mmCIF file of C-alpha atoms in Angstrom:
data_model
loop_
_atom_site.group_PDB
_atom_site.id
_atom_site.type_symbol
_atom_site.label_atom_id
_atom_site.label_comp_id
_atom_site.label_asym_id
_atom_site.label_seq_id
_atom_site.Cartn_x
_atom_site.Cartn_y
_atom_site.Cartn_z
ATOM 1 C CA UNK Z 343 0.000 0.000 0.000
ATOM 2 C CA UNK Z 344 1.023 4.011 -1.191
ATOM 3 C CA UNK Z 345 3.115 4.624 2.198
ATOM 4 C CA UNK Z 346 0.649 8.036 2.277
ATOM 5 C CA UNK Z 347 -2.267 6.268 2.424
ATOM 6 C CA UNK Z 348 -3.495 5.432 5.765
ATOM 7 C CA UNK Z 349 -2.685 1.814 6.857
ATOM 8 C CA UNK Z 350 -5.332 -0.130 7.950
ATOM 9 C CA UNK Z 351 -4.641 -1.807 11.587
ATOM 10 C CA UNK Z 352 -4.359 -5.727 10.796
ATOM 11 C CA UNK Z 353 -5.842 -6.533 14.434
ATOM 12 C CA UNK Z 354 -8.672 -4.791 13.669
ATOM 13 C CA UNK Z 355 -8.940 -5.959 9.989
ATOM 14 C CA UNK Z 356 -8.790 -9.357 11.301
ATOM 15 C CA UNK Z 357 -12.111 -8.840 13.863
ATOM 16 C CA UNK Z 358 -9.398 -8.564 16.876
ATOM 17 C CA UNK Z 359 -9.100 -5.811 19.217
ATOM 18 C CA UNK Z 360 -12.605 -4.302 19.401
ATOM 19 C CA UNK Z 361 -14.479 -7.314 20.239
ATOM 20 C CA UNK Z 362 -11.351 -8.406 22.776
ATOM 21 C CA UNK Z 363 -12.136 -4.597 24.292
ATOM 22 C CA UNK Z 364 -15.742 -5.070 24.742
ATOM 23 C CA UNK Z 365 -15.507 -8.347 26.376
ATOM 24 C CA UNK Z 366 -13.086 -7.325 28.422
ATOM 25 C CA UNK Z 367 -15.749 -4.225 29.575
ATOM 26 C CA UNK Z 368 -18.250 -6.960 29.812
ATOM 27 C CA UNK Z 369 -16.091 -9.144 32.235
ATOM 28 C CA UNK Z 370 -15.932 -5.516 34.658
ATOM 29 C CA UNK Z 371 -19.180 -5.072 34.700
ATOM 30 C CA UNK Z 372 -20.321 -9.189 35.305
ATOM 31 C CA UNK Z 373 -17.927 -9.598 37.997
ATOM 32 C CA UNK Z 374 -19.021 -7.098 40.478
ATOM 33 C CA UNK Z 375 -16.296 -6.326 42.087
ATOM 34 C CA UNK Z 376 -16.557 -2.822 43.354
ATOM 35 C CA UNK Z 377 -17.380 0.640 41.530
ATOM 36 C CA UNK Z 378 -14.621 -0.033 38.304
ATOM 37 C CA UNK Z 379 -17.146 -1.331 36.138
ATOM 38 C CA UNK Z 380 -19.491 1.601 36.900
ATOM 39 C CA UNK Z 381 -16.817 3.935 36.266
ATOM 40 C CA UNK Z 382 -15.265 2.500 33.226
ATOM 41 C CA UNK Z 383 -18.697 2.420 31.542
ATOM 42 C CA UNK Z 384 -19.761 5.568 32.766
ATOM 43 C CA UNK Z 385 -16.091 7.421 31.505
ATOM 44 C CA UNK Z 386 -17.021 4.936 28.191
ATOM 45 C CA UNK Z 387 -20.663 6.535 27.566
ATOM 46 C CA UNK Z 388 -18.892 10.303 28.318
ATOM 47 C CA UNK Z 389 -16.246 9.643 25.850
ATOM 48 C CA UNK Z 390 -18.552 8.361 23.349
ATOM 49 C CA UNK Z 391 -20.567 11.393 23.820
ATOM 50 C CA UNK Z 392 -17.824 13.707 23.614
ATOM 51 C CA UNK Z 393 -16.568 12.231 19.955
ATOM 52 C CA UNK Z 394 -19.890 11.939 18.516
ATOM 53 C CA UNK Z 395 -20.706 15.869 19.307
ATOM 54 C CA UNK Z 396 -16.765 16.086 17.874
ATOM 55 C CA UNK Z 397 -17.661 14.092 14.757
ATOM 56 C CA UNK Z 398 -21.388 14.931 13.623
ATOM 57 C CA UNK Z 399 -22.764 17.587 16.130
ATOM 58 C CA UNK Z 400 -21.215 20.984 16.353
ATOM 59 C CA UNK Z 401 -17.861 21.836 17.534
ATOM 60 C CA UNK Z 402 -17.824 22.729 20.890
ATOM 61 C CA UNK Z 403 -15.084 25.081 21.809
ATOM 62 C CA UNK Z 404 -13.407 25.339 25.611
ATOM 63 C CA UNK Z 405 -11.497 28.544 26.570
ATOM 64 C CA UNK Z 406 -8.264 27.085 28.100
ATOM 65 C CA UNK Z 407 -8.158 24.023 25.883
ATOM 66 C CA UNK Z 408 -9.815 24.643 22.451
ATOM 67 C CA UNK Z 409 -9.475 21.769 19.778
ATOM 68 C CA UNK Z 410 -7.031 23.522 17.811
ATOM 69 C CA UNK Z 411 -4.907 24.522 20.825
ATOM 70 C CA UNK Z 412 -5.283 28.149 21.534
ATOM 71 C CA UNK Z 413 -5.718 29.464 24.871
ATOM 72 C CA UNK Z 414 -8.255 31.835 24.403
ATOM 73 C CA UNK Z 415 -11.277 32.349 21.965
ATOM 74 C CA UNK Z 416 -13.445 34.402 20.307
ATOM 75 C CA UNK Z 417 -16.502 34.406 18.438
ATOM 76 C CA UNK Z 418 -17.580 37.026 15.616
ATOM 77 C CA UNK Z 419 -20.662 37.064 14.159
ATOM 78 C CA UNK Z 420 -19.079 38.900 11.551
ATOM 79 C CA UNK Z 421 -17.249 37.135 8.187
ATOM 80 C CA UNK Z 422 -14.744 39.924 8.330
ATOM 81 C CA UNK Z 423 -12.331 38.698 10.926
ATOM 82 C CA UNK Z 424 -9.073 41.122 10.681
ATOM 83 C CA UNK Z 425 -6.359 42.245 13.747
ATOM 84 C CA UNK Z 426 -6.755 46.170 14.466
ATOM 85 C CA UNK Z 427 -3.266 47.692 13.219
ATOM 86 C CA UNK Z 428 -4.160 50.582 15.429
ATOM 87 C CA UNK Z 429 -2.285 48.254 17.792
ATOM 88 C CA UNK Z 430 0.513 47.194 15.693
ATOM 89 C CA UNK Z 431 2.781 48.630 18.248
ATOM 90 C CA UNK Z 432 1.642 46.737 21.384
ATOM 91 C CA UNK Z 433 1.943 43.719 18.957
ATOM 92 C CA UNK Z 434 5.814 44.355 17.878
ATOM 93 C CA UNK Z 435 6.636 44.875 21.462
ATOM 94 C CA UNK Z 436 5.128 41.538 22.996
ATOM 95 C CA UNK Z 437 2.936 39.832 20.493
ATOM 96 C CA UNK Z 438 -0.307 40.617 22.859
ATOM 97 C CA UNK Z 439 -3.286 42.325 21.580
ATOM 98 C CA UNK Z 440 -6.351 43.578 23.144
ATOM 99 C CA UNK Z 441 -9.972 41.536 22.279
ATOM 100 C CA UNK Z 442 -13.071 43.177 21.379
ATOM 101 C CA UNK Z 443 -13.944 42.169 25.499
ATOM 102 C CA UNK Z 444 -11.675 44.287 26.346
ATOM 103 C CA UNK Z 445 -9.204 41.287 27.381
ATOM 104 C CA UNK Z 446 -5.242 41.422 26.649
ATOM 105 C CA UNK Z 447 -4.617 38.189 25.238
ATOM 106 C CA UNK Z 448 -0.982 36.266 23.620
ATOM 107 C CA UNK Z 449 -2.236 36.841 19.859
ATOM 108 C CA UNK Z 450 -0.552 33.464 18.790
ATOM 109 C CA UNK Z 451 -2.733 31.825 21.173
ATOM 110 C CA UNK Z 452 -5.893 33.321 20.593
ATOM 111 C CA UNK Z 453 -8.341 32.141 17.981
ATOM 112 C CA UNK Z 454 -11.171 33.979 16.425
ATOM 113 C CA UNK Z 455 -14.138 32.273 14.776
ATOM 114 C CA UNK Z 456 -16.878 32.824 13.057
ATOM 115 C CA UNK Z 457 -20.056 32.057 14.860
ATOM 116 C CA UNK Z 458 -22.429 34.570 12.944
ATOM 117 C CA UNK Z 459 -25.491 33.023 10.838
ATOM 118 C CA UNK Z 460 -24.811 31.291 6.944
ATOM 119 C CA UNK Z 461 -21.115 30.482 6.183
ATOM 120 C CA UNK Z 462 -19.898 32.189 3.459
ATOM 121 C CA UNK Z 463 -19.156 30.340 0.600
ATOM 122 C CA UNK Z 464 -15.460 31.555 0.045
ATOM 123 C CA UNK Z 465 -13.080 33.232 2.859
ATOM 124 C CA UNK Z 466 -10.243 35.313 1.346
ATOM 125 C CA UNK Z 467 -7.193 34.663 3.795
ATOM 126 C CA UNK Z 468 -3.869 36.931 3.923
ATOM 127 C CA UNK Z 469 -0.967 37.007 6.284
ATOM 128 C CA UNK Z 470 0.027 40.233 6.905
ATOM 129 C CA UNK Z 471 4.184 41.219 7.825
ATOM 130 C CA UNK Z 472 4.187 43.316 10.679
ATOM 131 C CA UNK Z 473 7.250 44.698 9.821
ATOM 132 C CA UNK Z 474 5.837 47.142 7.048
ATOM 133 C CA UNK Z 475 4.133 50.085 7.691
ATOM 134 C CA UNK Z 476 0.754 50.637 9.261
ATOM 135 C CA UNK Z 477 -0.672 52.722 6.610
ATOM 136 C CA UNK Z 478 -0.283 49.662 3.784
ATOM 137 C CA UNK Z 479 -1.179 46.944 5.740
ATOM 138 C CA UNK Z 480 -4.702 48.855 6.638
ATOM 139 C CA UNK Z 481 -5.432 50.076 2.787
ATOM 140 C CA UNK Z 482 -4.582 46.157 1.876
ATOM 141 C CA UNK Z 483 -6.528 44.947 4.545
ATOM 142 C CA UNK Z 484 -9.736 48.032 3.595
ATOM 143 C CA UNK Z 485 -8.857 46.342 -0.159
ATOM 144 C CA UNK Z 486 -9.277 42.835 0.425
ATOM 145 C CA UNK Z 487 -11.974 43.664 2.612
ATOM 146 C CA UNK Z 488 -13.757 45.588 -0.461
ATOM 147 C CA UNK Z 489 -13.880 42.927 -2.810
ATOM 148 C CA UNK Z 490 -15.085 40.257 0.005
ATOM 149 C CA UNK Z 491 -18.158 42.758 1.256
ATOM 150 C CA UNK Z 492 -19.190 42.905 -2.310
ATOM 151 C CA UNK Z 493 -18.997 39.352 -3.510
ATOM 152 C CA UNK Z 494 -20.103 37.629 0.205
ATOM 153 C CA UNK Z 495 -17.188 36.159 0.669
ATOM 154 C CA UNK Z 496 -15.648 36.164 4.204
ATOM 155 C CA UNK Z 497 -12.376 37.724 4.649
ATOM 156 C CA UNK Z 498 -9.468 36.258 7.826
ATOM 157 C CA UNK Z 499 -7.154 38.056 8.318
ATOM 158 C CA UNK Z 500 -4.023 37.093 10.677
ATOM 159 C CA UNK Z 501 -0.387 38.508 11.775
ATOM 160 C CA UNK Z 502 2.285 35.858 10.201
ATOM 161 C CA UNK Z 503 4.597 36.199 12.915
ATOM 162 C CA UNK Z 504 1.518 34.370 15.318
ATOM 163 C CA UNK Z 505 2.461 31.343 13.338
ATOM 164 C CA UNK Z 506 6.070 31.463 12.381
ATOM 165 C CA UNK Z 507 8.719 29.471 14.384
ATOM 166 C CA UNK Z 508 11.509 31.192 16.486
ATOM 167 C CA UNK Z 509 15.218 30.071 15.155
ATOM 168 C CA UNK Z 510 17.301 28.269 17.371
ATOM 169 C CA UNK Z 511 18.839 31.513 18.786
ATOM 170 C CA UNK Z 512 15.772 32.752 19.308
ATOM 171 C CA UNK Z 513 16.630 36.131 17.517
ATOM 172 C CA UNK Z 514 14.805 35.823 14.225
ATOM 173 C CA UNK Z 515 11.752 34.571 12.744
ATOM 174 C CA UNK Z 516 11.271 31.741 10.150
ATOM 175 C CA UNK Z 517 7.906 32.649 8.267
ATOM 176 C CA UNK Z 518 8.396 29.595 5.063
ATOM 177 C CA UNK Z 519 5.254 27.679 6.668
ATOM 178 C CA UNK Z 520 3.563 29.997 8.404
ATOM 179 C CA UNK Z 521 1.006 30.743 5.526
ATOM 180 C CA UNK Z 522 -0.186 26.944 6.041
ATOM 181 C CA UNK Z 523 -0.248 27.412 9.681
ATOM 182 C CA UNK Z 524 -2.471 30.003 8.973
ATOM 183 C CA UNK Z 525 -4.529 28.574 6.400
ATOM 184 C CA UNK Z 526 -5.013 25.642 8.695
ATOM 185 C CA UNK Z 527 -6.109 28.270 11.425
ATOM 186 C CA UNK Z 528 -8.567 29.605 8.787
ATOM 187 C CA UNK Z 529 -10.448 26.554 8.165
ATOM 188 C CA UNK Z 530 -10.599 25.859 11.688
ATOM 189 C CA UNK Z 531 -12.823 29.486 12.103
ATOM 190 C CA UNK Z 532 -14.598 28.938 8.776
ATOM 191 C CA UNK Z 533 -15.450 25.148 8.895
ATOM 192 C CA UNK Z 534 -18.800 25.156 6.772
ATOM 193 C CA UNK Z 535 -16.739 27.158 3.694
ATOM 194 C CA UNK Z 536 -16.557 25.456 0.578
ATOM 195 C CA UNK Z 537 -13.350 27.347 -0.744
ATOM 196 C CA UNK Z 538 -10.456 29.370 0.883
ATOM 197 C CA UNK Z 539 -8.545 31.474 -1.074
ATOM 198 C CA UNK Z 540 -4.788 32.287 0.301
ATOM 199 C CA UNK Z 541 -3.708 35.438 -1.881
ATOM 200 C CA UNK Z 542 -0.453 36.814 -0.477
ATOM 201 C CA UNK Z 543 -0.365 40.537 1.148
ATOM 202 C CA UNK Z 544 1.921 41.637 -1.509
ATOM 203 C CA UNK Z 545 -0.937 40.919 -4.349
ATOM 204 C CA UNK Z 546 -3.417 43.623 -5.592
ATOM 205 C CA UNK Z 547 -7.283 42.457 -6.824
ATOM 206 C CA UNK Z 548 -7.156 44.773 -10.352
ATOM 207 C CA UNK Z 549 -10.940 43.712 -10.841
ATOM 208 C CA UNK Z 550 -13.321 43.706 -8.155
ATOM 209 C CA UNK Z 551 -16.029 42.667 -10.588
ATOM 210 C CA UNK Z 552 -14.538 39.494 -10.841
ATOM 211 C CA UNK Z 553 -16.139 36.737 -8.948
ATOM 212 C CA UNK Z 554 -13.572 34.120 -8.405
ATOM 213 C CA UNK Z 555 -16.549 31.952 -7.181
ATOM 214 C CA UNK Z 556 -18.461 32.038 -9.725
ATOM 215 C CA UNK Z 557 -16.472 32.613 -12.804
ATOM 216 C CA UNK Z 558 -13.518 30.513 -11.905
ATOM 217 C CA UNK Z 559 -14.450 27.810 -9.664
ATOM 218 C CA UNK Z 560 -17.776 26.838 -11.218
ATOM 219 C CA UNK Z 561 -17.250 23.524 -12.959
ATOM 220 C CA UNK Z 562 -18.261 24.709 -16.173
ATOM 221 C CA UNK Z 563 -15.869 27.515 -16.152
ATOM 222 C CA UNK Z 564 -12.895 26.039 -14.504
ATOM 223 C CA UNK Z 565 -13.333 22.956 -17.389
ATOM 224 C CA UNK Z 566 -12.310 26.005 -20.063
ATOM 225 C CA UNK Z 567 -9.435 27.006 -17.866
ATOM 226 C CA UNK Z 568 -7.459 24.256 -17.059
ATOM 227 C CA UNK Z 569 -3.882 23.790 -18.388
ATOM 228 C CA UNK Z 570 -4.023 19.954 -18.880
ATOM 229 C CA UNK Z 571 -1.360 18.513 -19.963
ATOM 230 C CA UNK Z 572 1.441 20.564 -18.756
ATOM 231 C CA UNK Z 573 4.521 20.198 -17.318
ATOM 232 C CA UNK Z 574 4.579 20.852 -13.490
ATOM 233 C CA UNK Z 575 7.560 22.284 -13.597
ATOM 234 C CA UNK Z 576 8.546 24.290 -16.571
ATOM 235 C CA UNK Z 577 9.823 24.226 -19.543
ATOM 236 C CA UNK Z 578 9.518 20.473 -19.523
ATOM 237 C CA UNK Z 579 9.439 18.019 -16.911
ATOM 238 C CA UNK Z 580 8.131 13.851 -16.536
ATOM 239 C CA UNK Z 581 4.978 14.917 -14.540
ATOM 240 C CA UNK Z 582 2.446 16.659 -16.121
ATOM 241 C CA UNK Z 583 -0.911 17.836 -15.589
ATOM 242 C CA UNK Z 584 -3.529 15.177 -15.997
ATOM 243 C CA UNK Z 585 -5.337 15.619 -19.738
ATOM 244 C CA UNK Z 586 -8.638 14.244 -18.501
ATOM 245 C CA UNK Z 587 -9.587 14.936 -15.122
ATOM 246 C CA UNK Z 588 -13.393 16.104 -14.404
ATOM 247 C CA UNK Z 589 -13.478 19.731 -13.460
ATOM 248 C CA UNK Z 590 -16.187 18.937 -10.944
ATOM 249 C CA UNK Z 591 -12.962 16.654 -9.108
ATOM 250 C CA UNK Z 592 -11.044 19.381 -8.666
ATOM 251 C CA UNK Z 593 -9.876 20.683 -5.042
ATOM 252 C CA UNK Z 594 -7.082 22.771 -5.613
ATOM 253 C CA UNK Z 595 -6.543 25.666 -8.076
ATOM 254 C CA UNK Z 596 -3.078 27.660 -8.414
ATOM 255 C CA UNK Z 597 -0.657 29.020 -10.863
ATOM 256 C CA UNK Z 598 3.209 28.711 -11.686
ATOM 257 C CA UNK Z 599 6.347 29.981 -11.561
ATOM 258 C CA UNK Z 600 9.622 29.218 -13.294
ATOM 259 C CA UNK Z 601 10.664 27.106 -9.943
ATOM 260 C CA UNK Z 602 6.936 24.948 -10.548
ATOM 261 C CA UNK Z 603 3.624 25.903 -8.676
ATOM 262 C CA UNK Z 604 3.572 28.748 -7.003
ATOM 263 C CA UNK Z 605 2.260 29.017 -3.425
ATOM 264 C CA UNK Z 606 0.774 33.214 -3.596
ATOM 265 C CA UNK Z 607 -2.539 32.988 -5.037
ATOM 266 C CA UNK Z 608 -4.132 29.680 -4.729
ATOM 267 C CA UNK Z 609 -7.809 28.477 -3.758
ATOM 268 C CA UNK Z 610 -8.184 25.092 -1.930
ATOM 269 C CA UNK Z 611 -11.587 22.852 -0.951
ATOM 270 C CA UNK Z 612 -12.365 23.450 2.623
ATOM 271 C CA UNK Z 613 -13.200 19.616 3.354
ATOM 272 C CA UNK Z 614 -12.225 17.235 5.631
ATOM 273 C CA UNK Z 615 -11.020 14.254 2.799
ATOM 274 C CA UNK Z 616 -8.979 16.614 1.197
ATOM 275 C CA UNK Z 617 -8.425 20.546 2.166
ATOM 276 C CA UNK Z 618 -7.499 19.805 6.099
ATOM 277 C CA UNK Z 619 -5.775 15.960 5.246
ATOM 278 C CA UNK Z 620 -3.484 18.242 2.527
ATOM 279 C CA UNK Z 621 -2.778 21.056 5.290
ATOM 280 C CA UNK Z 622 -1.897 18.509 7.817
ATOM 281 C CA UNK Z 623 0.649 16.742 5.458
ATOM 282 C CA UNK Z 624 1.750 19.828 4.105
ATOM 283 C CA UNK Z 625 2.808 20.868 7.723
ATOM 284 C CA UNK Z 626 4.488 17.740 8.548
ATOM 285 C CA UNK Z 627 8.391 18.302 10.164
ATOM 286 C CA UNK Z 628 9.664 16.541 7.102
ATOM 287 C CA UNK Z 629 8.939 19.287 4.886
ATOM 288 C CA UNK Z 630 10.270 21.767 6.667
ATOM 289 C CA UNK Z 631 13.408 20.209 7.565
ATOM 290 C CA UNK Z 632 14.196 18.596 4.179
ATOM 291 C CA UNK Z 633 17.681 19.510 3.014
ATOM 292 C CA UNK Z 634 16.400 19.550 -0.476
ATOM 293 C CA UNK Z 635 13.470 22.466 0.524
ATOM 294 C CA UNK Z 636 15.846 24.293 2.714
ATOM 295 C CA UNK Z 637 18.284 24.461 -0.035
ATOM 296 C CA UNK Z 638 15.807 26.357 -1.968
ATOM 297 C CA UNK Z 639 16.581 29.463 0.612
ATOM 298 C CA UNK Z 640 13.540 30.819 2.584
ATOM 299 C CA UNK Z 641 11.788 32.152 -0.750
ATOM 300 C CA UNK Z 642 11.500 29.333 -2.359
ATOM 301 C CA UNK Z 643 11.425 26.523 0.320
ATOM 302 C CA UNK Z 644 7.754 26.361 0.491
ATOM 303 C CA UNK Z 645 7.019 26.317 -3.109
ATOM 304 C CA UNK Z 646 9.606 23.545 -3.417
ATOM 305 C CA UNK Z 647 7.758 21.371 -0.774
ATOM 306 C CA UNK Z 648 4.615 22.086 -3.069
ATOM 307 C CA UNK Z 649 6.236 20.796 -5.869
ATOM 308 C CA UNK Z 650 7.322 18.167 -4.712
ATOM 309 C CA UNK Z 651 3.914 16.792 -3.112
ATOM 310 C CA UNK Z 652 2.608 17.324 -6.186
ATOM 311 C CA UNK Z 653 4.829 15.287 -8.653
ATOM 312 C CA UNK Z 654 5.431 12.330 -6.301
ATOM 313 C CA UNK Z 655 1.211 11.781 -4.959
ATOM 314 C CA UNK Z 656 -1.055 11.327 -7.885
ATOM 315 C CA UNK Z 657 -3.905 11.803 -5.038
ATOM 316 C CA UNK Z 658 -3.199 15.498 -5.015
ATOM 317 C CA UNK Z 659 -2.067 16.253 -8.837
ATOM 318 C CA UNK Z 660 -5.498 14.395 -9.359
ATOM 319 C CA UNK Z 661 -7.090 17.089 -7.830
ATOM 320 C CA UNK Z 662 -5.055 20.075 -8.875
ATOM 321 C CA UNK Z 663 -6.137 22.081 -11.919
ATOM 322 C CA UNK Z 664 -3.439 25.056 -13.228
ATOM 323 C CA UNK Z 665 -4.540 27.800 -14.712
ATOM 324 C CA UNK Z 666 -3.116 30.448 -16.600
ATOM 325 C CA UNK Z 667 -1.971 33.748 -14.778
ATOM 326 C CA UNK Z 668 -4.750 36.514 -15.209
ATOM 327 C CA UNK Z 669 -6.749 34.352 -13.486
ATOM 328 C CA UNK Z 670 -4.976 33.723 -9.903
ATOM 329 C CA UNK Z 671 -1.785 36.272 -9.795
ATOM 330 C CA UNK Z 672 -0.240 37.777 -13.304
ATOM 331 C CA UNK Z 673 3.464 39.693 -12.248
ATOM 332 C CA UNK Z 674 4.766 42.696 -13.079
ATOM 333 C CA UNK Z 675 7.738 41.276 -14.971
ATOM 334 C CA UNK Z 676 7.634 37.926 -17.286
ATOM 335 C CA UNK Z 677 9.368 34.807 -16.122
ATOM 336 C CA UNK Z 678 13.070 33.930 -17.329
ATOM 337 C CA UNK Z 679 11.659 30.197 -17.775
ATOM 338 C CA UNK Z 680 8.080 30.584 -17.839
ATOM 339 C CA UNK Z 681 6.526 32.782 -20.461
ATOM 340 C CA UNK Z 682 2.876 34.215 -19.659
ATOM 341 C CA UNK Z 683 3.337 35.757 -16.660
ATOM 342 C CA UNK Z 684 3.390 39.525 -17.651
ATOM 343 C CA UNK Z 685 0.529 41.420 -16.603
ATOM 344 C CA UNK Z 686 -1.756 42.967 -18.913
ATOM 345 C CA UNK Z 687 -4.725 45.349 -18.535
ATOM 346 C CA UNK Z 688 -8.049 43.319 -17.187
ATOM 347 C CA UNK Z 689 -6.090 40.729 -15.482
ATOM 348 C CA UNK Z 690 -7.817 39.680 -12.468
ATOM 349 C CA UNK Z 691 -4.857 39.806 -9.792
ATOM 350 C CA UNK Z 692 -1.705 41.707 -9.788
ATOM 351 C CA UNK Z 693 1.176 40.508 -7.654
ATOM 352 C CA UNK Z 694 3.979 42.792 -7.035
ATOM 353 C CA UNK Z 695 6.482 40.610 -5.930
ATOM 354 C CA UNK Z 696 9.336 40.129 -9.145
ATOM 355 C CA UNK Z 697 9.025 36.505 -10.057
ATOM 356 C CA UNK Z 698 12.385 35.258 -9.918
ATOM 357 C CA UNK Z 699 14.410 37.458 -6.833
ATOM 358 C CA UNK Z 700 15.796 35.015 -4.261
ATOM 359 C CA UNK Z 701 15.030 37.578 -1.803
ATOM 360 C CA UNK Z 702 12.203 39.563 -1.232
ATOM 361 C CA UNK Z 703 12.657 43.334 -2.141
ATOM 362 C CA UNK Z 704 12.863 45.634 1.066
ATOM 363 C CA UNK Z 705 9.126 46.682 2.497
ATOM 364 C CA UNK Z 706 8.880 49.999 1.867
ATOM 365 C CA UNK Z 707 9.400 48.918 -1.940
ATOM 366 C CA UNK Z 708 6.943 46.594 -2.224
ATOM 367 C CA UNK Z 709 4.209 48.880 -0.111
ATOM 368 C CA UNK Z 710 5.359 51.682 -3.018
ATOM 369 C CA UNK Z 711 5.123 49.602 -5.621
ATOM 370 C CA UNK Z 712 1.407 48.419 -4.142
ATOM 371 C CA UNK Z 713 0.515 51.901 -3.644
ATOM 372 C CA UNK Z 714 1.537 52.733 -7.257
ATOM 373 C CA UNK Z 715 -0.513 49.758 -9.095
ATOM 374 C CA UNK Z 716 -3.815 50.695 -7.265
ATOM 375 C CA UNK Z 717 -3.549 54.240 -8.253
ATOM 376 C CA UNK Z 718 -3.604 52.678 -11.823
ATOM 377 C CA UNK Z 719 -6.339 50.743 -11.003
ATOM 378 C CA UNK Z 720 -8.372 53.196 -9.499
ATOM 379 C CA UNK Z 721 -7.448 56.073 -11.760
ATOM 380 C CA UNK Z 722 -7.271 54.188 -15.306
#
């Protein structure tokens, strides 16, 4: 069996193991020796209870001990969930923030959910760099917010540092998984979304009339979109994009770079088969340890891991549809490998970031760069 496939336990393949536990439950409670029985079926009935709520009743969440580990919560009964950069500076200084309750609470272990009334269809979810400056991370954040108002979308909204791990001494930083982190955060506040769409801070909507929803993701339109056939990593490499798979199969929609796929605009199924089983593998130590990703330097390391899922399990490049770039994230420049990736007027997204630097450009260059493209947008 496919090593990432779940094995299935041969005790319990072979009719062993549950039926030894439940006669051994029945022996306790036949033999009558004191209170154990009582106790073990009584803890049996409240565990039972607690999983099936878990599994097919609503999540229940506990502050103190929440089921995705944070150590406080809150619940919004609005889709837009976004940090308030009007306290950017208490955040640089000591990561805490203060809640809408008026409590001061670690921001890396606080979740927010959404607890309002119908799920929106499709959350929008950005990491922001709290390192640039307040004034571009609130017109991104007003931006993003913009385009999910008018489409019903929901919109999270997180600080990347809350999920980025500390090097080992403990004076920097390491943000290459902290998007998934996040995204994996995101579909824990948005469980009844269909679709969550990770577009990087550094990216620009140039059409807000654009429903990504509708005019992308629908079946019938994505069928017209998809690059089948093409090599996963350009020019030309052995794995390729399957030619026939049903649009209506697909669970993951991105766009490439000259390194492969690219990991800043992509939309993934919010299910439990396949959006949180691909999160959880994607955040497995392996990957982010892997000599071969962390040769890639810290721009490139994720995207590498990505690449490499994808070539080596047919499971996920199965589900994967590529599309070209005006639909997900054209670039300012054209690739050196890949050709296509130019921007050109009525492209849907815009991302800033030059395709091909090993490091990213300094801040204030990007946020001036930003600035400059939505002037063009808004003043054509």
């Amino acid at each position: 069996m496919h090593s990432a496939l779940p094995q299935v336990n041969s005790e319990l393949a072979k009719g062993k193991g549950r039926g030894d536990g439940w006669r051994s439950s029945k022996r306790a409670r036949t033999t009558g020796k004191g209170v154990g029985g009582v106790v073990g079926v009584a803890a049996l009935i409240w565990l039972l209870y607690v999983l099936g709520g878990w599994v097919w009743g609503e999540r229940v969440y506990y502050r103190g001990g929440v089921w995705n580990g944070a150590e406080t919560i809150e619940v919004s009964s609005s889709p837009i969930i976004v940090p308030a950069i009007s306290q950017i500076a208490e955040y640089r200084t000591s990561q805490y923030v203060t809640a809408k309750d008026g409590r001061t609470v670690s921001s890396p272990r606080h979740s927010v959910v959404y607890g309002g009334g119908e799920s929106p269809e499709l959350v929008l979810v950005m990491g922001i760099d709290d390192s640039f400056p307040p004034e571009y991370l609130e017109a991104v954040i007003a931006d993003r917010k913009a385009y999910a108002e008018r489409h019903g979308y929901g919109l999270y909204v997180r600080y990347l540092k809350d999920f980025a791990t500390l090097s080992p001494q403990g004076d920097s930083y390491n943000f290459d998984f902290s998007k998934v982190m996040l995204l994996r955060e995101a579909a824990f506040a948005f469980k009844h979304a269909k679709w969550l769409w990770w577009l990087d801070q550094d990216a620009i909507i140039m059409n807000h009339a654009y429903s990504v929803a509708r005019e992308l993701l629908d079946p019938a339109q994505l069928n017209d979109k998809m690059l089948r056939d093409a090599p996963v990593i350009p020019p030309e490499s052995i794995i390729h994009t399957y030619k026939r798979v049903p649009a209506g199969q697909i669970k993951f929609v991105l766009t490439q770079n000259d390194r492969g796929v690219s990991a800043a605009s992509f939309l993934l199924r919010n299910d439990q088969m396949y959006g949180n089983v691909f999160l959880n593998y994607w955040c497995d130590p392996l990957h982010r340890s892997y000599p071969g990703f962390v040769a890639q330097g810290p721009f490139g390391r994720l995207e590498a891991s990505l690449t490499h899922m994808v070539q080596w399990h047919p499971a996920i490049l199965s589900r994967m549809a590529v599309v070209p770039h005006k639909y997900l994230g054209a670039r300012l420049e054209d690739g050196n490998v890949l050709k296509g990736q130019k921007y050109e007027n009525g492209d849907f997204v815009l991302l800033v970031r030059p395709p091909n630097e090993e490091q990213a450009p300094p801040s204030n260059q990007i946020a001036d760069e930003w600035n400059k493209q939505k002037a063009k947008r808004d003043n054509p």
